[in-house]
PDB file of C-alpha atoms in Angstrom:
ATOM      1  CA  MET A  31      -7.357  11.569   6.369  1.00 42.00           C
ATOM      2  CA  TRP A  32      -4.840  14.090   6.893  1.00 40.00           C
ATOM      3  CA  SER A  33      -1.827  14.600   4.429  1.00 40.00           C
ATOM      4  CA  LEU A  34       1.406  16.648   3.919  1.00 41.00           C
ATOM      5  CA  ARG A  35       3.417  17.230   0.743  1.00 44.00           C
ATOM      6  CA  TRP A  36       6.780  18.731  -0.061  1.00 46.00           C
ATOM      7  CA  LYS A  37       7.262  19.469  -3.898  1.00 44.00           C
ATOM      8  CA  THR A  38      10.782  20.402  -4.978  1.00 41.00           C
ATOM      9  CA  PRO A  39      12.288  20.966  -8.588  1.00 38.00           C
ATOM     10  CA  LEU A  40      14.651  17.975  -9.338  1.00 37.00           C
ATOM     11  CA  SER A  41      17.573  20.404  -9.927  1.00 34.00           C
ATOM     12  CA  GLN A  42      16.941  21.913  -6.436  1.00 34.00           C
ATOM     13  CA  TYR A  43      16.259  18.420  -4.713  1.00 33.00           C
ATOM     14  CA  LEU A  44      19.532  17.206  -6.024  1.00 32.00           C
ATOM     15  CA  GLY A  45      21.413  20.518  -5.085  1.00 31.00           C
ATOM     16  CA  ARG A  46      20.634  22.462  -2.141  1.00 28.00           C
ATOM     17  CA  GLY A  47      18.429  19.644  -0.646  1.00 24.00           C
ATOM     18  CA  LEU A  48      14.857  19.020   0.208  1.00 22.00           C
ATOM     19  CA  ALA A  49      12.913  22.598   0.177  1.00 23.00           C
ATOM     20  CA  ALA A  50       9.539  23.010   1.664  1.00 26.00           C
ATOM     21  CA  LEU A  51       7.846  24.586  -1.270  1.00 26.00           C
ATOM     22  CA  ALA A  52       4.445  23.159  -0.392  1.00 28.00           C
ATOM     23  CA  LEU A  53       2.853  21.670   2.756  1.00 34.00           C
ATOM     24  CA  THR A  54      -0.789  20.442   2.845  1.00 35.00           C
ATOM     25  CA  LEU A  55      -2.827  19.341   5.727  1.00 36.00           C
ATOM     26  CA  LEU A  56      -6.550  19.054   4.711  1.00 37.00           C
ATOM     27  CA  PRO A  57      -7.723  21.469   1.946  1.00 37.00           C
ATOM     28  CA  GLY A  58      -7.157  25.025   2.663  1.00 39.00           C
ATOM     29  CA  CYS A  59      -5.171  24.725   5.899  1.00 42.00           C
ATOM     30  CA  THR A  60      -1.206  25.189   5.750  1.00 48.00           C
ATOM     31  CA  SER A  61       1.127  26.008   8.684  1.00 58.00           C
ATOM     32  CA  MET A  62       4.873  25.203   8.940  1.00 62.00           C
ATOM     33  CA  PRO A  63       7.261  26.933  11.516  1.00 66.00           C
ATOM     34  CA  VAL A  64       9.859  29.084   9.946  1.00 67.00           C
ATOM     35  CA  THR A  65      12.723  27.159  11.690  1.00 69.00           C
ATOM     36  CA  SER A  66      11.301  23.886  10.004  1.00 66.00           C
ATOM     37  CA  MET A  67      11.252  25.704   6.475  1.00 67.00           C
ATOM     38  CA  VAL A  68      14.977  26.517   7.292  1.00 63.00           C
ATOM     39  CA  LYS A  69      15.656  22.874   8.377  1.00 69.00           C
ATOM     40  CA  LEU A  70      14.086  21.546   5.332  1.00 66.00           C
ATOM     41  CA  MET A  71      16.020  23.945   3.109  1.00 64.00           C
ATOM     42  CA  ARG A  72      19.340  22.723   4.504  1.00 65.00           C
ATOM     43  CA  THR A  73      18.329  18.953   4.262  1.00 66.00           C
ATOM     44  CA  ASP A  74      19.977  17.150   1.292  1.00 65.00           C
ATOM     45  CA  PHE A  75      17.661  14.216   0.663  1.00 67.00           C
ATOM     46  CA  THR A  76      20.029  12.529  -1.409  1.00 66.00           C
ATOM     47  CA  HIS A  77      22.115  11.912   1.681  1.00 73.00           C
ATOM     48  CA  ILE A  78      19.313  10.815   3.910  1.00 78.00           C
ATOM     49  CA  ASP A  79      19.272   7.307   5.021  1.00 88.00           C
ATOM     50  CA  PRO A  80      15.711   6.178   4.369  1.00 89.00           C
ATOM     51  CA  SER A  81      16.042   3.607   7.262  1.00 92.00           C
ATOM     52  CA  VAL A  82      16.335   6.451   9.728  1.00 91.00           C
ATOM     53  CA  LEU A  83      13.495   8.621   8.338  1.00 90.00           C
ATOM     54  CA  ARG A  84      10.701   9.055  11.011  1.00 91.00           C
ATOM     55  CA  VAL A  85       7.262  10.695  10.863  1.00 88.00           C
ATOM     56  CA  ALA A  86       5.284  11.528  13.954  1.00 89.00           C
ATOM     57  CA  VAL A  87       1.895  13.052  14.771  1.00 88.00           C
ATOM     58  CA  LYS A  88       0.306  14.426  17.826  1.00 89.00           C
ATOM     59  CA  LEU A  89      -3.292  13.880  18.238  1.00 90.00           C
ATOM     60  CA  PRO A  90      -6.073  14.175  20.769  1.00 93.00           C
ATOM     61  CA  GLN A  91      -6.124  10.807  22.768  1.00 94.00           C
ATOM     62  CA  THR A  92      -9.520  10.033  21.319  1.00 93.00           C
ATOM     63  CA  VAL A  93      -8.076  10.197  17.817  1.00 91.00           C
ATOM     64  CA  LYS A  94      -6.067   7.392  16.652  1.00 90.00           C
ATOM     65  CA  PRO A  95      -4.132   6.470  13.257  1.00 88.00           C
ATOM     66  CA  ARG A  96      -5.524   3.220  11.693  1.00 86.00           C
ATOM     67  CA  ARG A  97      -3.250   0.336  11.624  1.00 85.00           C
ATOM     68  CA  GLY A  98      -1.814   0.072   8.219  1.00 85.00           C
ATOM     69  CA  GLY A  99      -3.326   3.328   7.088  1.00 83.00           C
ATOM     70  CA  VAL A 100      -0.057   5.692   7.335  1.00 83.00           C
ATOM     71  CA  LYS A 101       1.516   5.857   4.115  1.00 84.00           C
ATOM     72  CA  LEU A 102       4.522   7.568   2.338  1.00 82.00           C
ATOM     73  CA  LYS A 103       4.049   8.432  -1.200  1.00 81.00           C
ATOM     74  CA  LEU A 104       7.001   9.322  -3.486  1.00 81.00           C
ATOM     75  CA  THR A 105       6.193  10.764  -6.925  1.00 81.00           C
ATOM     76  CA  LEU A 106       8.968  11.451  -9.403  1.00 78.00           C
ATOM     77  CA  ALA A 107       8.163  13.372 -12.531  1.00 77.00           C
ATOM     78  CA  THR A 108      10.839  13.788 -15.062  1.00 77.00           C
ATOM     79  CA  ASP A 109      10.586  14.870 -18.582  1.00 76.00           C
ATOM     80  CA  GLY A 110       6.886  14.430 -18.733  1.00 74.00           C
ATOM     81  CA  ALA A 111       7.122  10.913 -17.281  1.00 79.00           C
ATOM     82  CA  LYS A 112       5.864  10.159 -13.653  1.00 82.00           C
ATOM     83  CA  GLN A 113       6.778   7.500 -11.330  1.00 82.00           C
ATOM     84  CA  GLU A 114       4.818   7.040  -8.246  1.00 86.00           C
ATOM     85  CA  ARG A 115       5.338   4.473  -5.360  1.00 87.00           C
ATOM     86  CA  GLU A 116       3.503   4.348  -2.100  1.00 88.00           C
ATOM     87  CA  PHE A 117       4.657   2.637   1.178  1.00 90.00           C
ATOM     88  CA  VAL A 118       2.705   1.581   4.190  1.00 91.00           C
ATOM     89  CA  LEU A 119       4.614   3.052   7.297  1.00 91.00           C
ATOM     90  CA  ASP A 120       5.212   0.729  10.266  1.00 93.00           C
ATOM     91  CA  ASP A 121       4.507   1.671  13.885  1.00 92.00           C
ATOM     92  CA  LEU A 122       7.811   2.952  15.832  1.00 90.00           C
ATOM     93  CA  ASN A 123       7.535   1.157  19.036  1.00 83.00           C
ATOM     94  CA  ASP A 124      10.961   2.150  20.538  1.00 87.00           C
ATOM     95  CA  PRO A 125      10.295   4.832  23.090  1.00 85.00           C
ATOM     96  CA  ALA A 126      14.029   5.767  23.088  1.00 86.00           C
ATOM     97  CA  GLU A 127      13.555   7.146  19.705  1.00 87.00           C
ATOM     98  CA  LEU A 128      10.838   9.575  20.782  1.00 86.00           C
ATOM     99  CA  LEU A 129      12.889  11.183  23.696  1.00 86.00           C
ATOM    100  CA  SER A 130      13.218  14.517  21.753  1.00 86.00           C
ATOM    101  CA  LEU A 131       9.472  14.770  21.520  1.00 90.00           C
ATOM    102  CA  ARG A 132       8.922  14.360  25.392  1.00 89.00           C
ATOM    103  CA  ALA A 133       8.270  18.183  25.671  1.00 89.00           C
ATOM    104  CA  GLU A 134       5.777  18.015  23.012  1.00 90.00           C
ATOM    105  CA  VAL A 135       3.273  15.694  24.862  1.00 88.00           C
ATOM    106  CA  SER A 136       0.302  17.679  26.635  1.00 88.00           C
ATOM    107  CA  ARG A 137      -2.545  16.849  28.666  1.00 89.00           C
ATOM    108  CA  GLY A 138      -5.066  14.842  26.532  1.00 92.00           C
ATOM    109  CA  THR A 139      -2.714  14.101  23.612  1.00 94.00           C
ATOM    110  CA  ALA A 140      -0.719  11.353  22.260  1.00 92.00           C
ATOM    111  CA  ILE A 141       2.190  11.110  19.743  1.00 92.00           C
ATOM    112  CA  HIS A 142       2.243   8.329  17.311  1.00 91.00           C
ATOM    113  CA  ALA A 143       5.373   7.489  15.304  1.00 92.00           C
ATOM    114  CA  PHE A 144       6.273   5.691  12.029  1.00 93.00           C
ATOM    115  CA  ARG A 145       8.997   4.357   9.893  1.00 94.00           C
ATOM    116  CA  LEU A 146       9.434   2.581   6.734  1.00 93.00           C
ATOM    117  CA  GLU A 147       9.189  -1.186   6.464  1.00 92.00           C
ATOM    118  CA  PRO A 148      12.865  -2.540   6.144  1.00 90.00           C
ATOM    119  CA  ALA A 149      11.737  -4.150   2.913  1.00 91.00           C
ATOM    120  CA  ASP A 150      10.785  -0.805   1.604  1.00 94.00           C
ATOM    121  CA  VAL A 151      13.992   0.908   2.292  1.00 93.00           C
ATOM    122  CA  ALA A 152      15.697  -0.462  -0.478  1.00 92.00           C
ATOM    123  CA  ARG A 153      12.759   0.317  -2.731  1.00 91.00           C
ATOM    124  CA  VAL A 154      13.202   4.094  -1.859  1.00 88.00           C
ATOM    125  CA  ILE A 155      16.968   4.015  -2.452  1.00 89.00           C
ATOM    126  CA  ALA A 156      16.170   2.500  -5.898  1.00 87.00           C
ATOM    127  CA  MET A 157      13.797   5.591  -6.595  1.00 82.00           C
ATOM    128  CA  ARG A 158      16.537   7.886  -5.308  1.00 80.00           C
ATOM    129  CA  ASP A 159      19.106   6.417  -7.728  1.00 83.00           C
ATOM    130  CA  ASP A 160      16.729   6.962 -10.502  1.00 80.00           C
ATOM    131  CA  MET A 161      16.345  10.543  -9.609  1.00 76.00           C
ATOM    132  CA  LEU A 162      20.338  10.866  -9.614  1.00 77.00           C
ATOM    133  CA  ALA A 163      20.641   9.055 -12.863  1.00 80.00           C
ATOM    134  CA  ALA A 164      17.920  11.398 -14.269  1.00 77.00           C
ATOM    135  CA  LYS A 165      19.770  14.590 -13.050  1.00 75.00           C
ATOM    136  CA  GLN A 166      23.039  13.152 -14.450  1.00 80.00           C
ATOM    137  CA  ARG A 167      21.000  12.872 -18.062  1.00 81.00           C
ATOM    138  CA  GLY A 168      20.285  16.507 -17.652  1.00 79.00           C
ATOM    139  CA  SER A 169      16.575  15.836 -17.175  1.00 77.00           C
ATOM    140  CA  LYS A 170      14.317  18.281 -15.369  1.00 74.00           C
ATOM    141  CA  GLY A 171      11.595  17.303 -13.156  1.00 69.00           C
ATOM    142  CA  SER A 172      10.172  17.488  -9.561  1.00 71.00           C
ATOM    143  CA  ILE A 173       9.992  15.283  -6.549  1.00 70.00           C
ATOM    144  CA  ILE A 174       6.865  15.084  -4.275  1.00 73.00           C
ATOM    145  CA  ILE A 175       7.297  13.361  -0.904  1.00 72.00           C
ATOM    146  CA  GLY A 176       3.890  12.823   0.900  1.00 74.00           C
ATOM    147  CA  VAL A 177       2.626  11.274   4.141  1.00 75.00           C
ATOM    148  CA  SER A 178      -0.992  10.485   4.539  1.00 77.00           C
ATOM    149  CA  ALA A 179      -2.860   8.720   7.361  1.00 77.00           C
ATOM    150  CA  ASP A 180      -6.397   7.419   7.828  1.00 82.00           C
ATOM    151  CA  GLY A 181      -7.753   7.971  11.316  1.00 86.00           C
ATOM    152  CA  CYS A 182     -10.494   7.204  13.713  1.00 89.00           C
ATOM    153  CA  ARG A 183     -11.978   8.302  16.780  1.00 90.00           C
ATOM    154  CA  ALA A 184     -12.072   6.303  19.970  1.00 92.00           C
ATOM    155  CA  GLY A 185     -14.381   8.365  21.763  1.00 91.00           C
ATOM    156  CA  PRO A 186     -15.859  12.001  21.829  1.00 92.00           C
ATOM    157  CA  LEU A 187     -13.793  14.457  19.946  1.00 90.00           C
ATOM    158  CA  PRO A 188     -12.906  17.710  22.062  1.00 91.00           C
ATOM    159  CA  ASP A 189     -13.944  21.155  21.099  1.00 91.00           C
ATOM    160  CA  LYS A 190     -10.735  21.628  19.343  1.00 90.00           C
ATOM    161  CA  VAL A 191      -8.895  18.696  17.432  1.00 88.00           C
ATOM    162  CA  PRO A 192      -5.300  19.988  17.177  1.00 87.00           C
ATOM    163  CA  LEU A 193      -2.928  18.138  14.785  1.00 85.00           C
ATOM    164  CA  THR A 194       0.787  18.397  14.864  1.00 85.00           C
ATOM    165  CA  THR A 195       3.132  16.576  12.663  1.00 82.00           C
ATOM    166  CA  TYR A 196       7.011  16.065  12.894  1.00 86.00           C
ATOM    167  CA  LEU A 197       9.968  14.787  10.789  1.00 85.00           C
ATOM    168  CA  ARG A 198      13.147  13.329  11.711  1.00 88.00           C
ATOM    169  CA  THR A 199      15.580  12.783   8.956  1.00 85.00           C
ATOM    170  CA  GLU A 200      18.966  11.835  11.025  1.00 87.00           C
ATOM    171  CA  ALA A 201      19.458   8.841  13.409  1.00 87.00           C
ATOM    172  CA  ASP A 202      21.058  11.178  16.042  1.00 86.00           C
ATOM    173  CA  GLY A 203      18.984  14.151  15.305  1.00 86.00           C
ATOM    174  CA  GLU A 204      15.656  15.356  16.796  1.00 86.00           C
ATOM    175  CA  PHE A 205      12.096  15.525  15.404  1.00 89.00           C
ATOM    176  CA  PHE A 206      10.956  19.020  14.205  1.00 85.00           C
ATOM    177  CA  ALA A 207       7.645  20.209  13.636  1.00 84.00           C
ATOM    178  CA  LEU A 208       6.312  20.338  10.025  1.00 77.00           C
ATOM    179  CA  ALA A 209       2.702  21.842  11.011  1.00 77.00           C
ATOM    180  CA  ARG A 210       1.881  22.917  14.657  1.00 82.00           C
ATOM    181  CA  ASP A 211      -1.668  22.678  16.343  1.00 85.00           C
ATOM    182  CA  ILE A 212      -3.955  22.568  13.247  1.00 82.00           C
ATOM    183  CA  ASP A 213      -7.618  22.573  14.355  1.00 86.00           C
ATOM    184  CA  LEU A 214      -9.250  20.041  12.192  1.00 84.00           C
ATOM    185  CA  ARG A 215     -12.601  21.324  13.359  1.00 86.00           C
ATOM    186  CA  ALA A 216     -11.661  24.851  11.865  1.00 84.00           C
ATOM    187  CA  ALA A 217     -10.180  23.176   8.720  1.00 79.00           C
ATOM    188  CA  VAL A 218     -13.337  21.066   7.720  1.00 79.00           C
ATOM    189  CA  SER A 219     -16.916  21.084   8.319  1.00 84.00           C
ATOM    190  CA  ALA A 220     -18.446  18.770  10.982  1.00 86.00           C
ATOM    191  CA  GLU A 221     -19.953  16.469   8.478  1.00 87.00           C
ATOM    192  CA  GLN A 222     -16.565  16.109   6.645  1.00 84.00           C
ATOM    193  CA  LEU A 223     -14.726  15.517  10.110  1.00 84.00           C
ATOM    194  CA  ALA A 224     -17.159  12.790  11.099  1.00 85.00           C
ATOM    195  CA  THR A 225     -16.437  11.209   7.490  1.00 85.00           C
ATOM    196  CA  LYS A 226     -12.639  11.558   7.887  1.00 83.00           C
ATOM    197  CA  LEU A 227     -12.580  10.255  11.430  1.00 87.00           C
ATOM    198  CA  PRO A 228     -15.190   7.329  11.704  1.00 88.00           C
ATOM    199  CA  PRO A 229     -15.474   5.514  15.000  1.00 92.00           C
ATOM    200  CA  CYS A 230     -12.637   3.007  15.481  1.00 90.00           C
TER     201      CYS A 230
END
């Protein structure tokens, strides 16, 4: 399983926007391009339409996300109370939406992209409304936005197993990298990697 998280104080989340205070991809392994940090700092999540939110991952062709295994998790903590919701992301099958990632595809790799199910968009908006209401009441807290995926191997793994993740927050915007070329072999032991990536 690979995962990424952003954790933002509620006051900042509702003010300047979504700040990249923490990004995690497998234990002990972090990497985010500076340009992406700036992009996230300037992103006001309260104005993002959840229906246009997109997540993508580049992996070797022999590593594939499991169907139904890619999830978005939202955790809202206010005044000691915690609200968590997890949403299974749907495959994004429209090639036109991936045009900005054409230059990212390299030999032996494939890009997989995902979106919220239409029925879940309203649920995400409801959570966002809860956050706004909490801010108006003067509550303090934080928001964690996470994406995780269960993967499997469809063949022998290469000497390096690079992982790159992307986010798109605007319908007419481009994907930008959240973490680039993280070698999963270097991040975990061979035994752990075999467990995290069982045969498909």
